[in-house]
Amino acid sequence: MSFRIDPEKPFSEEVRRSGLALIDDAIAILGDKTAGSHAAVHEARKRFKRLRALYRLLRSAAPGFVREENARIRDISRSFAVARDATALVETAEYLETFARSDAQGDALRSITAMLRIRRDDILKQECGLGDAMSAAVEACKEARKKLGAVSLPDELKATTRLVRTGWSKQGKKARKALAHCHEQAGVEHFHDLRKASQAYGMHLGLMRSLWPSAMRAKRADAKRLVSILGHEHDLSVLAAVADREPDRFGNGERLALLLDAIIERQQALRADALELADEVFSGPARKEGRIVGLLWRQAAK
């Protein structure tokens, strides 16, 4: 429940409280390896995504701070990427198995999943620097904590209303622009942009849920479903790219063809579902929605 902002309290204090709670969670998770290093990394990355979403709302008030801290969080996440990506590939192959259309395709997908498990285990064995990366991440988090404690943020009602309204509108415009590109071109990068924008939108709905709990809860449920669909779509794109980059790992040409056929068919279905849902989630103009959220904030903060 720490990831929220109470409009009845000073804005700067609420941002610091929410952000520091996320940073402290990440530090504790990375320092406690009882559940395994990779489980810890996975949980810490969730906190970093929420932290970046929080900072997106602050861009117009503290652009230098947001730019610097986004770069810091991005670098931390990239230090964990190799091990996490190898694990995600296995999960994607397991997901794809459930949509096999024939015995031959099912056999091919199961053998590819088994191969990807071996590939993951090999990568994890070679990833001897993961412990060092986690230690470095903890130190980076401590520095991020200091920066958040020192940043100057507004508390005046007029300034915070403008900040919330502007931040919400800009993020909404990004999502709608990505959605338009998906409809027009359907490129991998455009669906990836839509996924990131949808993630941030869902997090902002959670962050501001006290403004209108019932409406925010309903919108957030749709946003989370959209992110899940787009997450599977993105993971399939990554799997296809690895198959193209490392074809020898995937066996003979027939097995690779069966894999790519399964990816394409499932990806097309996911994209159709994602576009239909995204059209609903982002149906209204971004500026109008930002203005509504700004009015709700102003009323709640009085």
Tab-separated table of C-alpha atoms in Angstrom, residues 7-208:
chain	number	residue	atom	x	y	z
A	7	PRO	CA	-3.607	14.350	-2.022
A	8	GLU	CA	-4.539	15.585	1.471
A	9	LYS	CA	-0.890	15.486	2.553
A	10	PRO	CA	2.050	17.591	1.306
A	11	PHE	CA	2.945	16.450	-2.205
A	12	SER	CA	6.719	16.488	-1.679
A	13	GLU	CA	6.407	14.335	1.459
A	14	GLU	CA	4.138	11.828	-0.272
A	15	VAL	CA	6.462	11.466	-3.260
A	16	ARG	CA	9.440	10.964	-0.977
A	17	ARG	CA	7.584	8.485	1.223
A	18	SER	CA	6.425	6.392	-1.735
A	19	GLY	CA	9.760	6.544	-3.578
A	20	LEU	CA	11.884	5.823	-0.508
A	21	ALA	CA	9.682	2.842	0.360
A	22	LEU	CA	10.323	1.389	-3.105
A	23	ILE	CA	14.078	2.002	-2.868
A	24	ASP	CA	14.255	0.491	0.623
A	25	ASP	CA	12.274	-2.535	-0.586
A	26	ALA	CA	14.730	-3.023	-3.446
A	27	ILE	CA	17.724	-2.760	-1.087
A	28	ALA	CA	16.209	-5.308	1.309
A	29	ILE	CA	15.289	-7.704	-1.511
A	30	LEU	CA	18.727	-7.558	-3.133
A	31	GLY	CA	20.400	-8.083	0.222
A	32	ASP	CA	18.290	-11.126	1.131
A	33	LYS	CA	19.181	-14.042	-1.166
A	34	THR	CA	17.302	-16.750	0.749
A	35	ALA	CA	14.847	-17.154	-2.148
A	36	GLY	CA	17.671	-17.167	-4.705
A	37	SER	CA	19.488	-14.404	-6.546
A	38	HIS	CA	17.288	-14.504	-9.629
A	39	ALA	CA	14.052	-14.360	-7.668
A	40	ALA	CA	15.498	-11.361	-5.813
A	41	VAL	CA	16.426	-9.646	-9.077
A	42	HIS	CA	12.945	-10.249	-10.474
A	43	GLU	CA	11.275	-8.695	-7.417
A	44	ALA	CA	13.693	-5.758	-7.304
A	45	ARG	CA	13.003	-4.970	-10.971
A	46	LYS	CA	9.302	-4.583	-10.126
A	47	ARG	CA	10.196	-1.867	-7.614
A	48	PHE	CA	12.404	-0.101	-10.131
A	49	LYS	CA	9.566	-0.016	-12.692
A	50	ARG	CA	7.245	1.569	-10.155
A	51	LEU	CA	9.908	4.083	-9.186
A	52	ARG	CA	10.394	5.138	-12.808
A	53	ALA	CA	6.621	5.512	-13.180
A	54	LEU	CA	6.540	7.763	-10.103
A	55	TYR	CA	9.344	9.904	-11.495
A	56	ARG	CA	7.553	10.338	-14.841
A	57	LEU	CA	4.954	12.458	-13.074
A	58	LEU	CA	7.689	14.749	-11.745
A	59	ARG	CA	9.407	15.535	-15.042
A	60	SER	CA	8.116	19.080	-15.482
A	61	ALA	CA	8.963	19.997	-11.872
A	62	ALA	CA	12.422	18.412	-11.655
A	63	PRO	CA	13.630	17.512	-15.187
A	64	GLY	CA	17.298	17.177	-14.242
A	65	PHE	CA	16.543	14.903	-11.301
A	66	VAL	CA	14.191	12.710	-13.343
A	67	ARG	CA	16.677	12.403	-16.205
A	68	GLU	CA	19.546	11.465	-13.878
A	69	GLU	CA	17.553	9.008	-11.784
A	70	ASN	CA	15.916	7.330	-14.774
A	71	ALA	CA	19.389	6.730	-16.179
A	72	ARG	CA	20.525	5.302	-12.832
A	73	ILE	CA	17.560	2.897	-12.627
A	74	ARG	CA	17.980	1.901	-16.283
A	75	ASP	CA	21.634	1.042	-15.703
A	76	ILE	CA	20.765	-1.073	-12.656
A	77	SER	CA	18.147	-3.012	-14.628
A	78	ARG	CA	20.523	-3.580	-17.538
A	79	SER	CA	23.101	-5.119	-15.209
A	80	PHE	CA	20.586	-7.913	-14.515
A	81	ALA	CA	19.306	-8.290	-18.069
A	82	VAL	CA	21.229	-11.328	-19.344
A	83	ALA	CA	20.172	-13.692	-16.575
A	84	ARG	CA	16.604	-12.417	-16.493
A	85	ASP	CA	16.200	-12.662	-20.290
A	86	ALA	CA	17.422	-16.269	-20.317
A	87	THR	CA	14.816	-17.189	-17.704
A	88	ALA	CA	12.064	-15.286	-19.536
A	89	LEU	CA	12.765	-17.254	-22.727
A	90	VAL	CA	12.042	-20.524	-20.930
A	91	GLU	CA	8.788	-19.126	-19.555
A	92	THR	CA	7.817	-17.933	-23.044
A	93	ALA	CA	8.470	-21.339	-24.602
A	94	GLU	CA	6.404	-23.010	-21.877
A	95	TYR	CA	3.584	-20.553	-22.593
A	96	LEU	CA	3.785	-21.258	-26.329
A	97	GLU	CA	3.558	-25.018	-25.772
A	98	THR	CA	-0.033	-24.639	-24.573
A	99	PHE	CA	-1.053	-23.360	-28.031
A	100	ALA	CA	0.460	-26.185	-30.127
A	101	ARG	CA	-1.862	-27.059	-33.038
A	102	SER	CA	-0.498	-30.528	-33.777
A	103	ASP	CA	1.450	-33.346	-32.166
A	104	ALA	CA	4.448	-32.498	-34.340
A	105	GLN	CA	4.387	-28.870	-33.278
A	106	GLY	CA	3.907	-29.851	-29.636
A	107	ASP	CA	6.918	-32.177	-29.771
A	108	ALA	CA	9.013	-29.478	-31.425
A	109	LEU	CA	8.044	-26.850	-28.847
A	110	ARG	CA	8.730	-29.187	-25.919
A	111	SER	CA	12.204	-30.001	-27.256
A	112	ILE	CA	12.893	-26.279	-27.744
A	113	THR	CA	11.778	-25.572	-24.182
A	114	ALA	CA	14.144	-28.279	-22.903
A	115	MET	CA	16.982	-26.739	-24.935
A	116	LEU	CA	16.230	-23.265	-23.570
A	117	ARG	CA	16.347	-24.622	-20.010
A	118	ILE	CA	19.852	-25.956	-20.682
A	119	ARG	CA	20.785	-22.621	-22.278
A	120	ARG	CA	19.452	-20.764	-19.231
A	121	ASP	CA	21.349	-22.982	-16.798
A	122	ASP	CA	24.573	-22.507	-18.794
A	123	ILE	CA	24.133	-18.750	-18.758
A	124	LEU	CA	23.387	-18.722	-15.036
A	125	LYS	CA	26.510	-20.755	-14.328
A	126	GLN	CA	28.600	-18.334	-16.351
A	127	GLU	CA	26.898	-15.323	-14.764
A	128	CYS	CA	29.392	-15.272	-11.927
A	129	GLY	CA	29.159	-11.490	-11.784
A	130	LEU	CA	25.510	-11.447	-10.731
A	131	GLY	CA	26.420	-11.162	-7.046
A	132	ASP	CA	28.691	-8.215	-7.818
A	133	ALA	CA	25.912	-6.627	-9.882
A	134	MET	CA	23.500	-6.977	-6.975
A	135	SER	CA	25.981	-5.394	-4.578
A	136	ALA	CA	26.561	-2.538	-7.021
A	137	ALA	CA	22.797	-2.115	-7.362
A	138	VAL	CA	22.439	-1.751	-3.590
A	139	GLU	CA	25.057	1.016	-3.592
A	140	ALA	CA	23.292	2.713	-6.506
A	141	CYS	CA	20.022	2.509	-4.566
A	142	LYS	CA	21.637	4.201	-1.593
A	143	GLU	CA	22.738	7.055	-3.838
A	144	ALA	CA	19.242	7.225	-5.367
A	145	ARG	CA	17.875	7.483	-1.836
A	146	LYS	CA	20.051	10.528	-1.128
A	147	LYS	CA	19.008	12.214	-4.378
A	148	LEU	CA	15.317	11.690	-3.709
A	149	GLY	CA	15.725	13.059	-0.195
A	150	ALA	CA	17.332	16.227	-1.546
A	151	VAL	CA	15.205	17.042	-4.602
A	152	SER	CA	13.014	20.137	-4.390
A	153	LEU	CA	9.348	19.535	-5.212
A	154	PRO	CA	6.297	21.836	-4.998
A	155	ASP	CA	3.569	21.643	-2.359
A	156	GLU	CA	1.367	24.576	-3.401
A	157	LEU	CA	-2.032	23.450	-4.690
A	158	LYS	CA	-1.818	25.318	-7.984
A	159	ALA	CA	1.649	23.972	-8.740
A	160	THR	CA	0.866	20.361	-7.807
A	161	THR	CA	-2.387	20.416	-9.789
A	162	ARG	CA	-0.533	21.609	-12.867
A	163	LEU	CA	2.185	19.000	-12.299
A	164	VAL	CA	-0.291	16.103	-11.995
A	165	ARG	CA	-2.369	17.312	-14.955
A	166	THR	CA	0.669	17.811	-17.212
A	167	GLY	CA	2.385	14.566	-16.247
A	168	TRP	CA	-0.795	12.548	-16.787
A	169	SER	CA	-1.483	14.173	-20.163
A	170	LYS	CA	2.055	13.654	-21.469
A	171	GLN	CA	2.078	9.988	-20.496
A	172	GLY	CA	-1.341	9.546	-22.107
A	173	LYS	CA	-0.138	11.141	-25.334
A	174	LYS	CA	2.771	8.688	-25.456
A	175	ALA	CA	0.402	5.757	-25.100
A	176	ARG	CA	-1.985	7.024	-27.772
A	177	LYS	CA	0.869	7.775	-30.154
A	178	ALA	CA	2.226	4.246	-29.718
A	179	LEU	CA	-1.267	2.824	-30.226
A	180	ALA	CA	-1.704	4.787	-33.454
A	181	HIS	CA	1.627	3.459	-34.729
A	182	CYS	CA	0.572	-0.099	-33.854
A	183	HIS	CA	-2.585	0.322	-35.934
A	184	GLU	CA	-0.688	1.872	-38.842
A	185	GLN	CA	2.538	-0.162	-38.972
A	186	ALA	CA	2.324	-3.020	-36.434
A	187	GLY	CA	6.068	-2.973	-35.829
A	188	VAL	CA	7.728	-4.799	-32.949
A	189	GLU	CA	9.083	-1.548	-31.537
A	190	HIS	CA	5.646	0.085	-31.589
A	191	PHE	CA	4.030	-2.699	-29.576
A	192	HIS	CA	6.968	-2.509	-27.180
A	193	ASP	CA	6.367	1.243	-26.770
A	194	LEU	CA	2.664	0.594	-26.169
A	195	ARG	CA	3.527	-1.988	-23.516
A	196	LYS	CA	5.832	0.413	-21.650
A	197	ALA	CA	3.284	3.229	-21.833
A	198	SER	CA	0.504	0.915	-20.629
A	199	GLN	CA	2.664	-0.223	-17.714
A	200	ALA	CA	3.271	3.373	-16.653
A	201	TYR	CA	-0.436	4.169	-17.042
A	202	GLY	CA	-1.474	1.269	-14.833
A	203	MET	CA	1.045	2.316	-12.199
A	204	HIS	CA	-0.182	5.918	-12.279
A	205	LEU	CA	-3.742	4.686	-11.775
A	206	GLY	CA	-2.559	2.829	-8.687
A	207	LEU	CA	-0.546	5.800	-7.495
A	208	MET	CA	-3.559	8.134	-7.713
